């Protein structure tokens, strides 16, 4: 018997990076996984690598009709949803606040926060019906500490923590837990491009920019998508039944006050 046998999970942004690792770990632990993201080709690759029962639904989380279609399709094909991992996110611009356009600001919030709201809004009624659910929202350590020239990203990730805490209180009586994970800088192409943008924005080398992420941590390292996936399996499982409203750091030991 696997930890998540009998569970159906939706993972947004499952075509690459952290979302792909989370989908794979949920699947290995017995869950049937719904892979939702904008990029269909990447979703197909993820599905073929899972080697297991999964459903692909191409979805733009910032578009309400697209999200409604996701949840309707899941209802029809899978019956219900036990686990929702709101992972989709964009990095937003790297610029001083006064140079950021309203369009750039809104684009970042529309995916990182509004997208999370929309998917939760349409999944919650299904979880309430079952009086069971696990919602895991991917925030960031940058939702808790300053990251100069990244105001849209940091603000959207702080908003995720407020959303999580309030939702945990709205849904506790229905047996639904809601937690955020706060990854530190995570190895992969996305962090490479963030580091590259930083090095250009601050006119420092790539290695100097990278050190600003690794040096402040206890382990002096980036973390990995697999670290976050293991944490998600725990939060989705029976082991975490009394854990809700939390924002859990997974940062290689980077701490701040
Ligand atoms: N990589 C890091 O260092 C790091 C650190 C902290 C937090 N995070 C967060 O972790 C999550 C995953 O990050 P990642 O590193 O895997 O990034 P990534 O860019 O590799 O993946 C992001 C995923 O989100 C999807 N996505 C983007 N816009 C979407 C939309 N409108 N609708 C549906 N899907 C959309 C993309 O298609 C992609 O699959 C993000 O929320 C990110 O902010 C990442």
mmCIF file of N, CA and C in Angstrom, residues 1-9 22 25-31 82-85 127 132-136 175-179 181 228-244 248:
data_model
loop_
_atom_site.group_PDB
_atom_site.id
_atom_site.type_symbol
_atom_site.label_atom_id
_atom_site.label_comp_id
_atom_site.label_asym_id
_atom_site.label_seq_id
_atom_site.Cartn_x
_atom_site.Cartn_y
_atom_site.Cartn_z
ATOM 1 N N UNK A 1 0.850 -1.207 0.000
ATOM 2 C CA UNK A 1 0.000 0.000 0.000
ATOM 3 C C UNK A 1 0.882 1.252 0.000
ATOM 4 N N UNK A 2 0.664 2.109 -0.996
ATOM 5 C CA UNK A 2 1.452 3.351 -1.050
ATOM 6 C C UNK A 2 0.717 4.462 -0.311
ATOM 7 N N UNK A 3 1.516 5.491 0.096
ATOM 8 C CA UNK A 3 0.973 6.586 0.915
ATOM 9 C C UNK A 3 -0.248 7.268 0.323
ATOM 10 N N UNK A 4 -0.257 7.440 -1.010
ATOM 11 C CA UNK A 4 -1.313 8.249 -1.635
ATOM 12 C C UNK A 4 -2.238 7.425 -2.523
ATOM 13 N N UNK A 5 -2.259 6.123 -2.313
ATOM 14 C CA UNK A 5 -3.172 5.259 -3.088
ATOM 15 C C UNK A 5 -4.601 5.787 -2.985
ATOM 16 N N UNK A 6 -5.297 5.801 -4.126
ATOM 17 C CA UNK A 6 -6.708 6.219 -4.119
ATOM 18 C C UNK A 6 -6.909 7.712 -4.215
ATOM 19 N N UNK A 7 -5.816 8.485 -4.198
ATOM 20 C CA UNK A 7 -5.940 9.947 -4.270
ATOM 21 C C UNK A 7 -5.794 10.449 -5.706
ATOM 22 N N UNK A 8 -6.550 11.509 -6.021
ATOM 23 C CA UNK A 8 -6.367 12.202 -7.293
ATOM 24 C C UNK A 8 -5.760 13.572 -7.005
ATOM 25 N N UNK A 9 -4.715 13.902 -7.751
ATOM 26 C CA UNK A 9 -4.008 15.173 -7.514
ATOM 27 C C UNK A 9 -3.974 16.012 -8.785
ATOM 28 N N UNK A 22 7.227 17.289 -8.602
ATOM 29 C CA UNK A 22 6.125 17.050 -7.658
ATOM 30 C C UNK A 22 5.159 16.022 -8.252
ATOM 31 N N UNK A 25 6.655 12.569 -8.020
ATOM 32 C CA UNK A 25 6.699 12.018 -6.653
ATOM 33 C C UNK A 25 5.298 11.614 -6.179
ATOM 34 N N UNK A 26 4.278 12.424 -6.506
ATOM 35 C CA UNK A 26 2.908 12.070 -6.103
ATOM 36 C C UNK A 26 2.508 10.760 -6.771
ATOM 37 N N UNK A 27 2.868 10.665 -8.047
ATOM 38 C CA UNK A 27 2.563 9.470 -8.826
ATOM 39 C C UNK A 27 3.262 8.235 -8.236
ATOM 40 N N UNK A 28 4.546 8.359 -7.936
ATOM 41 C CA UNK A 28 5.289 7.217 -7.359
ATOM 42 C C UNK A 28 4.692 6.774 -6.039
ATOM 43 N N UNK A 29 4.032 7.711 -5.351
ATOM 44 C CA UNK A 29 3.425 7.368 -4.066
ATOM 45 C C UNK A 29 1.963 6.957 -4.196
ATOM 46 N N UNK A 30 1.525 6.703 -5.440
ATOM 47 C CA UNK A 30 0.224 6.065 -5.643
ATOM 48 C C UNK A 30 -0.891 6.954 -6.160
ATOM 49 N N UNK A 31 -0.665 8.288 -6.236
ATOM 50 C CA UNK A 31 -1.755 9.174 -6.679
ATOM 51 C C UNK A 31 -1.938 9.118 -8.194
ATOM 52 N N UNK A 82 -8.483 15.178 -4.559
ATOM 53 C CA UNK A 82 -8.058 15.104 -3.160
ATOM 54 C C UNK A 82 -6.916 16.070 -2.861
ATOM 55 N N UNK A 83 -6.044 16.249 -3.855
ATOM 56 C CA UNK A 83 -4.820 17.036 -3.642
ATOM 57 C C UNK A 83 -4.721 18.083 -4.751
ATOM 58 N N UNK A 84 -4.474 19.328 -4.358
ATOM 59 C CA UNK A 84 -4.228 20.383 -5.360
ATOM 60 C C UNK A 84 -2.875 21.009 -5.055
ATOM 61 N N UNK A 85 -1.973 20.971 -6.027
ATOM 62 C CA UNK A 85 -0.689 21.663 -5.863
ATOM 63 C C UNK A 85 -0.681 22.853 -6.824
ATOM 64 N N UNK A 127 -13.757 19.428 -2.958
ATOM 65 C CA UNK A 127 -13.147 18.954 -1.708
ATOM 66 C C UNK A 127 -14.141 19.060 -0.556
ATOM 67 N N UNK A 132 -12.750 16.418 2.566
ATOM 68 C CA UNK A 132 -11.338 16.029 2.595
ATOM 69 C C UNK A 132 -10.593 16.805 1.512
ATOM 70 N N UNK A 133 -9.407 17.212 1.813
ATOM 71 C CA UNK A 133 -8.581 17.819 0.772
ATOM 72 C C UNK A 133 -7.246 18.295 1.303
ATOM 73 N N UNK A 134 -6.300 18.370 0.382
ATOM 74 C CA UNK A 134 -4.960 18.889 0.701
ATOM 75 C C UNK A 134 -4.612 19.921 -0.365
ATOM 76 N N UNK A 135 -4.473 21.177 0.041
ATOM 77 C CA UNK A 135 -4.070 22.214 -0.911
ATOM 78 C C UNK A 135 -2.648 22.653 -0.549
ATOM 79 N N UNK A 136 -1.770 22.609 -1.534
ATOM 80 C CA UNK A 136 -0.370 22.991 -1.309
ATOM 81 C C UNK A 136 -0.033 24.114 -2.288
ATOM 82 N N UNK A 175 -12.203 19.451 6.898
ATOM 83 C CA UNK A 175 -11.141 18.442 6.792
ATOM 84 C C UNK A 175 -10.150 18.733 5.666
ATOM 85 N N UNK A 176 -10.096 20.002 5.269
ATOM 86 C CA UNK A 176 -9.185 20.376 4.174
ATOM 87 C C UNK A 176 -8.015 21.173 4.772
ATOM 88 N N UNK A 177 -6.792 20.720 4.514
ATOM 89 C CA UNK A 177 -5.632 21.474 4.985
ATOM 90 C C UNK A 177 -5.063 22.314 3.837
ATOM 91 N N UNK A 178 -4.468 23.442 4.213
ATOM 92 C CA UNK A 178 -3.892 24.355 3.216
ATOM 93 C C UNK A 178 -2.538 24.824 3.737
ATOM 94 N N UNK A 179 -1.490 24.531 3.006
ATOM 95 C CA UNK A 179 -0.142 24.937 3.420
ATOM 96 C C UNK A 179 0.614 25.519 2.233
ATOM 97 N N UNK A 181 4.544 25.970 0.562
ATOM 98 C CA UNK A 181 5.965 25.658 0.667
ATOM 99 C C UNK A 181 6.738 26.866 0.139
ATOM 100 N N UNK A 228 11.587 19.599 -2.844
ATOM 101 C CA UNK A 228 10.224 20.156 -2.712
ATOM 102 C C UNK A 228 9.174 19.062 -2.926
ATOM 103 N N UNK A 229 9.492 18.147 -3.859
ATOM 104 C CA UNK A 229 8.548 17.069 -4.155
ATOM 105 C C UNK A 229 8.343 16.193 -2.914
ATOM 106 N N UNK A 230 9.429 15.908 -2.194
ATOM 107 C CA UNK A 230 9.316 15.063 -0.986
ATOM 108 C C UNK A 230 8.461 15.775 0.072
ATOM 109 N N UNK A 231 8.638 17.083 0.191
ATOM 110 C CA UNK A 231 7.834 17.845 1.154
ATOM 111 C C UNK A 231 6.351 17.815 0.764
ATOM 112 N N UNK A 232 6.079 17.922 -0.526
ATOM 113 C CA UNK A 232 4.683 17.870 -0.989
ATOM 114 C C UNK A 232 4.045 16.522 -0.691
ATOM 115 N N UNK A 233 4.802 15.445 -0.880
ATOM 116 C CA UNK A 233 4.252 14.108 -0.579
ATOM 117 C C UNK A 233 3.871 14.044 0.900
ATOM 118 N N UNK A 234 4.742 14.559 1.755
ATOM 119 C CA UNK A 234 4.433 14.577 3.195
ATOM 120 C C UNK A 234 3.151 15.377 3.454
ATOM 121 N N UNK A 235 3.079 16.601 2.907
ATOM 122 C CA UNK A 235 1.909 17.456 3.171
ATOM 123 C C UNK A 235 0.623 16.854 2.616
ATOM 124 N N UNK A 236 0.751 16.088 1.525
ATOM 125 C CA UNK A 236 -0.434 15.486 0.899
ATOM 126 C C UNK A 236 -0.876 14.223 1.622
ATOM 127 N N UNK A 237 -0.036 13.707 2.489
ATOM 128 C CA UNK A 237 -0.306 12.391 3.088
ATOM 129 C C UNK A 237 -1.018 12.507 4.436
ATOM 130 N N UNK A 238 -1.419 11.373 4.943
ATOM 131 C CA UNK A 238 -2.086 11.272 6.246
ATOM 132 C C UNK A 238 -1.155 11.749 7.371
ATOM 133 N N UNK A 239 0.173 11.648 7.132
ATOM 134 C CA UNK A 239 1.149 12.054 8.160
ATOM 135 C C UNK A 239 0.999 13.527 8.548
ATOM 136 N N UNK A 240 0.453 14.337 7.625
ATOM 137 C CA UNK A 240 0.380 15.795 7.870
ATOM 138 C C UNK A 240 -1.041 16.233 8.226
ATOM 139 N N UNK A 241 -1.828 15.301 8.772
ATOM 140 C CA UNK A 241 -3.263 15.565 8.959
ATOM 141 C C UNK A 241 -3.542 16.779 9.856
ATOM 142 N N UNK A 242 -2.671 17.045 10.806
ATOM 143 C CA UNK A 242 -2.917 18.176 11.703
ATOM 144 C C UNK A 242 -2.016 19.378 11.409
ATOM 145 N N UNK A 243 -1.502 19.423 10.196
ATOM 146 C CA UNK A 243 -0.656 20.570 9.815
ATOM 147 C C UNK A 243 -1.413 21.424 8.803
ATOM 148 N N UNK A 244 -1.722 22.658 9.152
ATOM 149 C CA UNK A 244 -2.387 23.541 8.186
ATOM 150 C C UNK A 244 -2.047 25.000 8.475
ATOM 151 N N UNK A 248 6.240 26.709 4.873
ATOM 152 C CA UNK A 248 7.399 25.900 5.268
ATOM 153 C C UNK A 248 8.593 26.205 4.375
#
